[in-house]
Short mmCIF file of C-alpha atoms (C1' of nucleotides) in Angstrom, two decimals:
data_model
loop_
_atom_site.label_atom_id
_atom_site.label_comp_id
_atom_site.label_asym_id
_atom_site.label_seq_id
_atom_site.Cartn_x
_atom_site.Cartn_y
_atom_site.Cartn_z
CA MET Y 1 0.00 0.00 0.00
CA ALA Y 2 2.02 2.95 -1.24
CA SER Y 3 1.28 6.04 0.87
CA ASP Y 4 0.72 9.44 -0.66
CA THR Y 5 4.01 10.86 0.60
CA TYR Y 6 5.86 7.78 -0.62
CA THR Y 7 4.48 8.26 -4.13
CA ARG Y 8 5.13 11.98 -4.18
CA ILE Y 9 8.74 11.43 -3.18
CA LEU Y 10 9.06 8.92 -5.98
CA ASP Y 11 7.42 11.28 -8.48
CA THR Y 12 9.65 14.17 -7.49
CA ALA Y 13 12.79 12.06 -7.58
CA GLN Y 14 11.84 10.83 -11.04
CA ALA Y 15 11.28 14.35 -12.32
CA LEU Y 16 14.57 15.54 -10.84
CA ILE Y 17 16.55 12.63 -12.27
CA VAL Y 18 15.02 13.17 -15.70
CA THR Y 19 16.18 16.77 -15.78
CA ARG Y 20 19.43 16.60 -13.82
CA GLY Y 21 20.61 13.02 -13.65
CA TYR Y 22 21.51 10.94 -10.59
CA ASN Y 23 24.43 12.98 -9.30
CA ALA Y 24 22.81 16.39 -9.43
CA PHE Y 25 19.74 15.93 -7.32
CA SER Y 26 19.66 15.88 -3.53
CA TYR Y 27 17.42 14.90 -0.65
CA ALA Y 28 17.14 18.59 0.12
CA ASP Y 29 15.69 19.24 -3.34
CA ILE Y 30 13.01 16.61 -2.87
CA SER Y 31 12.36 17.80 0.67
CA ALA Y 32 11.69 21.31 -0.62
CA VAL Y 33 9.36 20.21 -3.42
CA VAL Y 34 7.34 17.62 -1.51
CA GLY Y 35 7.25 19.72 1.65
CA VAL Y 36 8.44 17.04 4.02
CA GLY Y 37 11.58 16.70 6.14
CA LYS Y 38 14.71 15.08 4.75
CA ALA Y 39 14.47 12.43 7.46
CA THR Y 40 11.10 11.40 6.08
CA ILE Y 41 12.67 10.58 2.75
CA HIS Y 42 15.25 8.45 4.50
CA HIS Y 43 12.39 6.77 6.35
CA HIS Y 44 10.87 5.60 3.07
CA PHE Y 45 14.14 5.13 1.17
CA PRO Y 46 17.11 4.49 3.47
CA GLY Y 47 19.73 5.58 0.94
CA LYS Y 48 19.93 7.59 -2.23
CA ALA Y 49 20.62 4.44 -4.23
CA ASP Y 50 17.47 2.83 -2.80
CA LEU Y 51 15.45 5.79 -3.98
CA ALA Y 52 16.93 5.68 -7.45
CA VAL Y 53 16.39 1.92 -7.67
CA ALA Y 54 12.75 2.38 -6.68
CA VAL Y 55 12.29 5.05 -9.32
CA ILE Y 56 13.72 2.92 -12.10
CA ALA Y 57 11.93 -0.21 -10.90
CA ARG Y 58 8.63 1.62 -11.10
CA TYR Y 59 9.62 3.04 -14.49
CA ARG Y 60 10.46 -0.44 -15.74
CA GLN Y 61 7.09 -1.70 -14.55
CA ALA Y 62 5.29 1.17 -16.27
CA THR Y 63 7.17 0.44 -19.47
CA GLU Y 64 6.32 -3.23 -19.29
CA ASP Y 65 2.68 -2.40 -18.61
CA GLY Y 66 2.58 -0.03 -21.56
CA MET Y 67 4.24 -2.52 -23.85
CA GLY Y 68 1.97 -5.28 -22.63
CA ALA Y 69 -1.11 -3.15 -23.24
CA MET Y 70 0.13 -2.39 -26.74
CA ALA Y 71 0.72 -6.07 -27.41
CA ALA Y 72 -2.82 -6.81 -26.22
CA HIS Y 73 -4.75 -4.05 -27.96
CA GLU Y 74 -2.75 -3.30 -31.08
CA PRO Y 75 -2.27 -6.28 -33.38
CA ARG Y 76 -0.24 -4.54 -36.08
CA ALA Y 77 3.53 -4.47 -35.50
CA ASP Y 78 4.05 -1.27 -37.48
CA LYS Y 79 1.53 0.55 -35.32
CA ARG Y 80 3.16 -0.81 -32.17
CA LEU Y 81 6.52 0.62 -33.16
CA ALA Y 82 4.89 3.90 -34.14
CA GLY Y 83 3.28 3.89 -30.71
CA TYR Y 84 6.65 3.51 -28.99
CA VAL Y 85 8.34 6.22 -31.04
CA GLY Y 86 5.32 8.50 -30.86
CA PHE Y 87 5.07 8.12 -27.09
CA TRP Y 88 8.35 9.95 -26.62
CA GLU Y 89 7.46 12.56 -29.18
CA GLN Y 90 4.41 13.37 -27.09
CA CYS Y 91 6.50 13.42 -23.88
CA ILE Y 92 8.90 15.92 -25.41
CA ARG Y 93 6.03 17.99 -26.77
CA ASP Y 94 4.24 18.05 -23.40
CA ASN Y 95 7.56 18.56 -21.63
CA ASN Y 96 6.38 16.38 -18.76
CA ALA Y 97 9.09 13.72 -18.91
CA PRO Y 98 11.09 14.81 -21.93
CA PHE Y 99 13.72 12.13 -21.58
CA CYS Y 100 14.03 8.44 -20.91
CA ILE Y 101 15.40 8.02 -17.39
CA ALA Y 102 17.26 4.91 -18.31
CA ALA Y 103 18.94 6.61 -21.27
CA LEU Y 104 20.04 9.47 -19.07
CA LEU Y 105 21.36 7.17 -16.37
CA ALA Y 106 23.07 5.06 -19.02
CA ALA Y 107 25.25 8.05 -19.82
CA GLU Y 108 26.20 8.38 -16.15
CA LEU Y 109 26.55 4.62 -15.77
CA PRO Y 110 30.21 4.46 -14.66
CA SER Y 111 29.49 6.78 -11.72
CA LEU Y 112 26.31 5.03 -10.59
CA PRO Y 113 25.96 2.80 -7.53
CA PRO Y 114 25.98 -0.84 -8.72
CA GLU Y 115 22.35 -1.52 -7.77
CA VAL Y 116 21.22 1.45 -9.81
CA ALA Y 117 23.40 0.49 -12.76
CA GLU Y 118 21.88 -2.97 -12.71
CA GLN Y 119 18.38 -1.57 -12.96
CA VAL Y 120 19.39 0.54 -15.93
CA LYS Y 121 20.84 -2.47 -17.69
CA ALA Y 122 17.75 -4.50 -16.90
CA HIS Y 123 15.53 -1.84 -18.46
CA PHE Y 124 17.58 -1.85 -21.63
CA ASP Y 125 17.37 -5.62 -21.85
CA GLU Y 126 13.61 -5.63 -21.35
CA LEU Y 127 13.04 -2.83 -23.82
CA ILE Y 128 15.13 -4.52 -26.51
CA ALA Y 129 13.42 -7.84 -25.82
CA ARG Y 130 9.95 -6.33 -26.17
CA LEU Y 131 10.73 -4.49 -29.39
CA THR Y 132 12.55 -7.49 -30.79
CA GLY Y 133 9.39 -9.49 -30.18
CA PHE Y 134 7.24 -6.91 -31.94
CA ILE Y 135 9.59 -6.68 -34.90
CA ASP Y 136 10.04 -10.42 -35.19
CA GLU Y 137 6.30 -10.89 -35.29
CA GLY Y 138 5.88 -8.05 -37.76
CA LEU Y 139 8.48 -9.48 -40.11
CA LYS Y 140 6.80 -12.86 -40.10
CA LYS Y 141 3.38 -11.37 -40.77
CA GLY Y 142 4.79 -9.14 -43.49
CA GLU Y 143 3.85 -5.94 -41.70
CA LEU Y 144 7.48 -4.92 -41.48
CA THR Y 145 10.52 -5.18 -43.70
CA SER Y 146 14.15 -5.10 -42.67
CA ALA Y 147 17.53 -6.05 -44.03
CA GLU Y 148 18.66 -6.91 -40.52
CA ASP Y 149 17.40 -9.46 -38.04
CA ALA Y 150 14.76 -8.46 -35.48
CA GLU Y 151 17.08 -7.84 -32.53
CA ARG Y 152 19.47 -5.72 -34.50
CA SER Y 153 16.58 -3.72 -35.90
CA ALA Y 154 15.31 -3.18 -32.38
CA ARG Y 155 18.70 -1.96 -31.20
CA ILE Y 156 18.97 0.43 -34.13
CA LEU Y 157 15.52 1.82 -33.44
CA VAL Y 158 16.21 2.33 -29.74
CA ALA Y 159 19.57 3.95 -30.46
CA THR Y 160 17.95 6.32 -32.91
CA VAL Y 161 15.23 7.22 -30.44
CA HIS Y 162 17.76 7.90 -27.67
CA GLY Y 163 19.99 9.90 -29.98
CA ALA Y 164 17.00 11.89 -31.17
CA MET Y 165 16.08 12.65 -27.54
CA LEU Y 166 19.56 14.02 -27.05
CA ALA Y 167 19.26 16.15 -30.17
CA ALA Y 168 15.85 17.43 -29.09
CA ARG Y 169 17.19 18.34 -25.64
CA VAL Y 170 20.09 20.27 -27.14
CA ALA Y 171 17.61 22.06 -29.39
CA GLY Y 172 15.64 23.18 -26.32
CA GLY Y 173 13.03 20.43 -26.31
CA ASP Y 174 12.27 20.44 -30.01
CA ALA Y 175 9.70 17.69 -30.61
CA GLU Y 176 9.69 18.37 -34.36
CA LEU Y 177 13.41 17.66 -34.54
CA TYR Y 178 12.89 14.44 -32.61
CA ALA Y 179 10.18 13.42 -35.07
CA SER Y 180 12.24 14.32 -38.13
CA ILE Y 181 15.02 12.03 -36.93
CA THR Y 182 12.91 9.10 -35.78
CA GLU Y 183 10.38 9.12 -38.60
CA PRO Y 184 12.78 7.80 -41.28
CA ALA Y 185 14.08 5.15 -38.87
CA LEU Y 186 10.53 4.00 -38.34
CA ARG Y 187 9.60 4.18 -42.01
CA ARG Y 188 12.58 2.02 -42.84
CA LEU Y 189 10.86 -0.80 -40.95
CA THR Y 190 7.25 -0.08 -41.75
CA GLY Y 191 8.08 0.40 -45.41
CA MET W 1 51.96 28.74 -24.24
CA ALA W 2 49.91 26.23 -22.29
CA SER W 3 51.94 25.00 -19.31
CA ASP W 4 52.29 21.34 -18.49
CA THR W 5 50.16 21.53 -15.37
CA TYR W 6 47.49 23.46 -17.23
CA THR W 7 47.27 20.74 -19.87
CA ARG W 8 47.28 17.91 -17.36
CA ILE W 9 44.42 19.53 -15.45
CA LEU W 10 42.51 19.80 -18.71
CA ASP W 11 43.25 16.18 -19.64
CA THR W 12 42.16 14.89 -16.24
CA ALA W 13 39.00 16.97 -16.23
CA GLN W 14 38.13 15.66 -19.68
CA ALA W 15 38.64 12.05 -18.62
CA LEU W 16 36.55 12.57 -15.48
CA ILE W 17 33.71 14.26 -17.34
CA VAL W 18 33.65 11.49 -19.95
CA THR W 19 33.15 8.85 -17.29
CA ARG W 20 31.12 10.71 -14.68
CA GLY W 21 29.57 13.79 -16.24
CA TYR W 22 29.78 17.40 -15.10
CA ASN W 23 28.10 17.09 -11.73
CA ALA W 24 30.00 14.10 -10.43
CA PHE W 25 33.59 15.27 -10.62
CA SER W 26 35.28 17.62 -8.18
CA TYR W 27 38.38 19.77 -7.87
CA ALA W 28 39.57 17.32 -5.25
CA ASP W 29 39.44 14.48 -7.79
CA ILE W 30 41.59 16.38 -10.24
CA SER W 31 43.90 17.52 -7.47
CA ALA W 32 44.53 13.90 -6.46
CA VAL W 33 45.19 12.69 -10.02
CA VAL W 34 47.38 15.55 -11.20
CA GLY W 35 49.19 15.85 -7.87
CA VAL W 36 48.72 19.59 -7.41
CA GLY W 37 46.81 21.63 -4.85
CA LYS W 38 43.19 22.51 -5.39
CA ALA W 39 44.12 26.17 -5.33
CA THR W 40 46.34 25.60 -8.34
CA ILE W 41 43.36 24.43 -10.35
CA HIS W 42 41.49 27.56 -9.36
CA HIS W 43 44.53 29.55 -10.43
CA HIS W 44 44.28 28.20 -13.97
CA PHE W 45 40.50 27.90 -14.09
CA PRO W 46 38.75 30.28 -11.67
CA GLY W 47 35.52 28.31 -11.51
CA LYS W 48 34.29 24.85 -12.32
CA ALA W 49 32.30 26.17 -15.26
CA ASP W 50 35.45 27.81 -16.66
CA LEU W 51 37.20 24.47 -16.52
CA ALA W 52 34.36 22.67 -18.25
CA VAL W 53 34.14 25.36 -20.91
CA ALA W 54 37.87 25.04 -21.56
CA VAL W 55 37.55 21.26 -21.88
CA ILE W 56 34.73 21.45 -24.41
CA ALA W 57 36.33 24.33 -26.31
CA ARG W 58 39.46 22.24 -26.77
CA TYR W 59 37.33 19.25 -27.71
CA ARG W 60 35.49 21.32 -30.30
CA GLN W 61 38.79 22.48 -31.74
CA ALA W 62 40.09 18.91 -31.92
CA THR W 63 36.90 17.83 -33.67
CA GLU W 64 37.14 20.66 -36.15
CA ASP W 65 40.79 19.84 -36.80
CA GLY W 66 39.97 16.19 -37.35
CA MET W 67 37.09 16.99 -39.64
CA GLY W 68 39.20 19.50 -41.52
CA ALA W 69 41.99 16.99 -41.97
CA MET W 70 39.48 14.47 -43.28
CA ALA W 71 38.09 17.01 -45.73
CA ALA W 72 41.61 17.75 -46.93
CA HIS W 73 42.99 14.23 -47.26
CA GLU W 74 39.97 12.07 -47.98
CA PRO W 75 38.08 13.07 -51.12
CA ARG W 76 35.35 10.41 -50.94
CA ALA W 77 32.28 11.31 -48.85
CA ASP W 78 31.47 7.69 -48.00
CA LYS W 79 34.93 7.18 -46.56
CA ARG W 80 34.67 10.43 -44.60
CA LEU W 81 31.49 9.24 -42.92
CA ALA W 82 33.02 5.85 -42.27
CA GLY W 83 35.95 7.68 -40.71
CA TYR W 84 33.67 9.56 -38.33
CA VAL W 85 31.70 6.48 -37.30
CA GLY W 86 34.83 4.34 -37.11
CA PHE W 87 36.63 6.88 -34.95
CA TRP W 88 34.23 6.27 -32.10
CA GLU W 89 34.31 2.55 -32.58
CA GLN W 90 38.05 2.70 -32.03
CA CYS W 91 37.62 4.94 -28.99
CA ILE W 92 35.23 2.46 -27.42
CA ARG W 93 37.50 -0.44 -28.32
CA ASP W 94 40.57 1.27 -26.82
CA ASN W 95 38.48 2.47 -23.88
CA ASN W 96 40.45 5.73 -23.82
CA ALA W 97 37.58 8.16 -24.33
CA PRO W 98 34.67 5.80 -24.82
CA PHE W 99 32.04 8.50 -25.06
CA CYS W 100 31.49 11.83 -26.74
CA ILE W 101 31.75 14.51 -24.05
CA ALA W 102 29.19 16.68 -25.74
CA ALA W 103 26.68 13.82 -25.94
CA LEU W 104 27.13 13.10 -22.24
CA LEU W 105 26.78 16.75 -21.30
CA ALA W 106 23.77 17.06 -23.59
CA ALA W 107 21.96 14.60 -21.35
CA GLU W 108 22.78 16.74 -18.31
CA LEU W 109 22.03 19.95 -20.19
CA PRO W 110 19.25 21.31 -17.95
CA SER W 111 21.55 21.19 -14.91
CA LEU W 112 24.58 22.73 -16.62
CA PRO W 113 25.87 26.28 -16.10
CA PRO W 114 24.74 28.38 -19.09
CA GLU W 115 28.27 28.91 -20.47
CA VAL W 116 28.86 25.17 -20.50
CA ALA W 117 25.47 24.48 -22.09
CA GLU W 118 26.30 26.95 -24.83
CA GLN W 119 29.52 25.14 -25.67
CA VAL W 120 27.66 21.87 -25.91
CA LYS W 121 25.11 23.35 -28.28
CA ALA W 122 27.88 24.93 -30.35
CA HIS W 123 29.58 21.55 -30.71
CA PHE W 124 26.38 19.95 -31.93
CA ASP W 125 25.87 22.72 -34.47
CA GLU W 126 29.42 22.42 -35.78
CA LEU W 127 29.27 18.65 -35.98
CA ILE W 128 25.99 18.67 -37.85
CA ALA W 129 27.25 21.40 -40.17
CA ARG W 130 30.40 19.45 -41.02
CA LEU W 131 28.61 16.19 -41.69
CA THR W 132 25.89 17.96 -43.63
CA GLY W 133 28.65 19.39 -45.84
CA PHE W 134 30.18 15.96 -46.36
CA ILE W 135 26.84 14.36 -47.16
CA ASP W 136 25.71 17.18 -49.43
CA GLU W 137 28.91 16.86 -51.43
CA GLY W 138 28.64 13.11 -51.53
CA LEU W 139 25.07 13.20 -52.79
CA LYS W 140 26.02 15.56 -55.59
CA LYS W 141 29.01 13.45 -56.61
CA GLY W 142 26.92 10.30 -56.45
CA GLU W 143 29.05 8.73 -53.72
CA LEU W 144 26.09 8.67 -51.38
CA THR W 145 22.39 8.03 -51.68
CA SER W 146 19.64 9.17 -49.35
CA ALA W 147 15.90 9.60 -49.35
CA GLU W 148 16.31 12.60 -47.04
CA ASP W 149 18.10 15.88 -47.50
CA ALA W 150 21.71 16.22 -46.35
CA GLU W 151 21.07 17.91 -43.00
CA ARG W 152 18.43 15.45 -41.97
CA SER W 153 20.69 12.57 -42.95
CA ALA W 154 23.45 14.08 -40.84
CA ARG W 155 21.16 14.39 -37.83
CA ILE W 156 20.02 10.81 -38.21
CA LEU W 157 23.59 9.59 -38.42
CA VAL W 158 24.68 11.55 -35.35
CA ALA W 159 21.65 10.40 -33.37
CA THR W 160 22.39 6.79 -34.26
CA VAL W 161 26.04 7.17 -33.26
CA HIS W 162 25.11 8.72 -29.91
CA GLY W 163 22.46 6.13 -29.25
CA ALA W 164 24.91 3.39 -30.15
CA MET W 165 27.43 4.85 -27.68
CA LEU W 166 24.78 4.64 -24.99
CA ALA W 167 24.01 1.04 -25.89
CA ALA W 168 27.70 0.15 -25.89
CA ARG W 169 28.19 1.77 -22.47
CA VAL W 170 25.27 -0.18 -21.03
CA ALA W 171 26.77 -3.35 -22.49
CA GLY W 172 30.03 -2.67 -20.65
CA GLY W 173 31.90 -0.94 -23.46
CA ASP W 174 30.95 -3.31 -26.23
CA ALA W 175 32.53 -1.96 -29.42
CA GLU W 176 31.00 -4.76 -31.51
CA LEU W 177 27.53 -3.73 -30.43
CA TYR W 178 28.31 -0.13 -31.34
CA ALA W 179 29.45 -1.27 -34.78
CA SER W 180 26.45 -3.50 -35.35
CA ILE W 181 24.15 -0.54 -34.73
CA THR W 182 26.05 2.09 -36.68
CA GLU W 183 27.05 -0.05 -39.63
CA PRO W 184 23.55 -0.26 -41.17
CA ALA W 185 23.03 3.47 -40.61
CA LEU W 186 26.22 4.12 -42.51
CA ARG W 187 25.43 1.61 -45.26
CA ARG W 188 22.09 3.28 -45.78
CA LEU W 189 23.99 6.34 -47.01
CA THR W 190 26.95 4.71 -48.72
CA GLY W 191 24.68 2.25 -50.49
"C1'" DG G 1 76.36 44.10 -12.76
"C1'" DG G 2 73.67 44.41 -8.99
"C1'" DA G 3 69.48 45.85 -6.63
"C1'" DT G 4 64.67 46.11 -7.24
"C1'" DA G 5 60.15 45.45 -8.97
"C1'" DT G 6 56.87 42.47 -11.35
"C1'" DC G 7 54.80 38.38 -12.80
"C1'" DT G 8 53.43 33.55 -12.99
"C1'" DA G 9 52.93 29.18 -10.85
"C1'" DC G 10 51.93 27.23 -6.97
"C1'" DC G 11 50.48 25.96 -2.12
"C1'" DG G 12 48.43 25.26 2.90
"C1'" DA G 13 44.87 26.73 5.51
"C1'" DC G 14 40.64 28.34 5.58
"C1'" DT G 15 35.42 29.31 4.74
"C1'" DA G 16 30.47 28.89 4.02
"C1'" DG G 17 27.43 25.99 2.29
"C1'" DT G 18 25.77 21.32 0.88
"C1'" DT G 19 25.90 16.38 0.77
"C1'" DG G 20 23.84 11.82 2.34
"C1'" DG G 21 22.78 9.94 6.54
"C1'" DT G 22 21.64 9.23 11.85
"C1'" DC G 23 19.35 9.96 16.15
"C1'" DG G 24 15.86 10.36 19.57
"C1'" DG G 25 11.50 11.57 19.88
"C1'" DT G 26 6.35 12.90 18.81
"C1'" DC G 27 1.97 12.03 16.91
"C1'" DG G 28 -2.09 9.50 15.50
"C1'" DT G 29 -4.09 4.94 14.44
"C1'" DC G 30 -5.12 0.17 14.94
"C1'" DG M 1 0.92 -0.37 23.76
"C1'" DA M 2 2.88 -1.32 19.44
"C1'" DC M 3 3.63 0.60 14.93
"C1'" DG M 4 4.20 3.43 10.90
"C1'" DA M 5 4.70 8.16 9.49
"C1'" DC M 6 6.97 11.93 10.38
"C1'" DC M 7 10.14 15.59 12.25
"C1'" DG M 8 14.10 18.83 14.18
"C1'" DA M 9 18.59 18.69 15.33
"C1'" DC M 10 22.58 16.98 14.49
"C1'" DC M 11 26.92 14.79 12.10
"C1'" DA M 12 31.16 13.91 9.32
"C1'" DA M 13 32.52 14.37 4.87
"C1'" DC M 14 32.73 16.86 0.98
"C1'" DT M 15 31.74 20.92 -2.24
"C1'" DA M 16 33.55 25.08 -4.86
"C1'" DG M 17 35.95 28.87 -3.89
"C1'" DT M 18 39.17 32.47 -1.15
"C1'" DC M 19 43.16 34.20 1.16
"C1'" DG M 20 47.82 35.38 2.14
"C1'" DG M 21 51.97 33.96 1.07
"C1'" DT M 22 56.30 31.68 -1.23
"C1'" DA M 23 59.65 30.40 -4.90
"C1'" DG M 24 61.53 31.35 -9.14
"C1'" DA M 25 61.94 33.48 -13.43
"C1'" DT M 26 62.05 37.83 -15.98
"C1'" DA M 27 62.19 42.51 -16.71
"C1'" DT M 28 63.63 47.38 -15.21
"C1'" DC M 29 66.35 50.90 -13.54
"C1'" DC M 30 70.68 52.93 -11.83
#
DNA sequence: GGATATCTACCGACTAGTTGGTCGGTCGTC
DNA sequence: GACGACCGACCAACTAGTCGGTAGATATCC
């Protein structure tokens, strides 16, 4: 039973990590935003690494849920991939979570506590596995075309999406730029 | 005339930023590596932002020099692009500077001092401009083929390279993985 | 040529503020 | 009366940055 404060700490931590990364956010920052003492944060999450792990674990779950829902409700592989790519375009446009936490933390990976790094790696594995599944299915059903095998296509797509996020961030949160980079990558699969 | 200490501080700062990012390295770290007092670092670089700006400025110059040398000595556009993509593959393989500083700092952009952020943006602009020039020339000479215009192709290539760096870092510095992602992106242009 | 002034590189010791984290304790609820 | 949520006060370690000062090279003046 996640309490309200618990969830708000998690939300705030997630937002802070998305904009600043792991090393540049502090308990004091969260304390100020949530309006609760620093000790309270330690009560829910003993250490900073615990907090970060909880954030990514929840993020992984949300991703899995989203992917699962897509697998259940959207039969066409091309539309599934468009859904994944388009999801981030919308995030950048709305500026609510304009970056993939795991991608950001991946950049900082060598300076991350081991538990946190493991979560990041796990997210990448899951994401690649999901998309590989979608692409594999799409290739077999003829909804997608690719010169490469499914896994490699998935890795290329994810890399392009992450690189496009970076480009959009440098351009001040330019969702159009993100779209103009990812659209050809998507079209290369959907034909 | 850049003194020895000055250069070593710069080198160390660059190495630290590449592995940890801007927010997770300190004057004390550099002090310990270079073997000079913290005050000495402040003597050469008054503030942390000054140091970071100097690092990226030098990095930008090195990039421009490298790109210029390629433009001068390598006439074929396809080989120029392969040179750019292959450069990073070698960096990852040698593990000397296994990540583009500007790409790493781009992720941290919202938490960067404005002067540093500006340098990062400037690097991206220069890099895109250079590659756009290469691709534009290559398209006209028939050495390259692309469904998109030169600038867009350049942005796609850069995004793929940066995303592939991220993937390689997550995979523990896997240069093969980097190559397997970037190679198709390159082949899409070189035909 | 010798005394003097200036400059650069460098350092130890310090500061104010922040970091993640601990402690003992209070409050309300079950 | 036990328990979870919460808090203020505290801590040692670290942060970027400052200060006054030293050693050595170089330039200036007589």
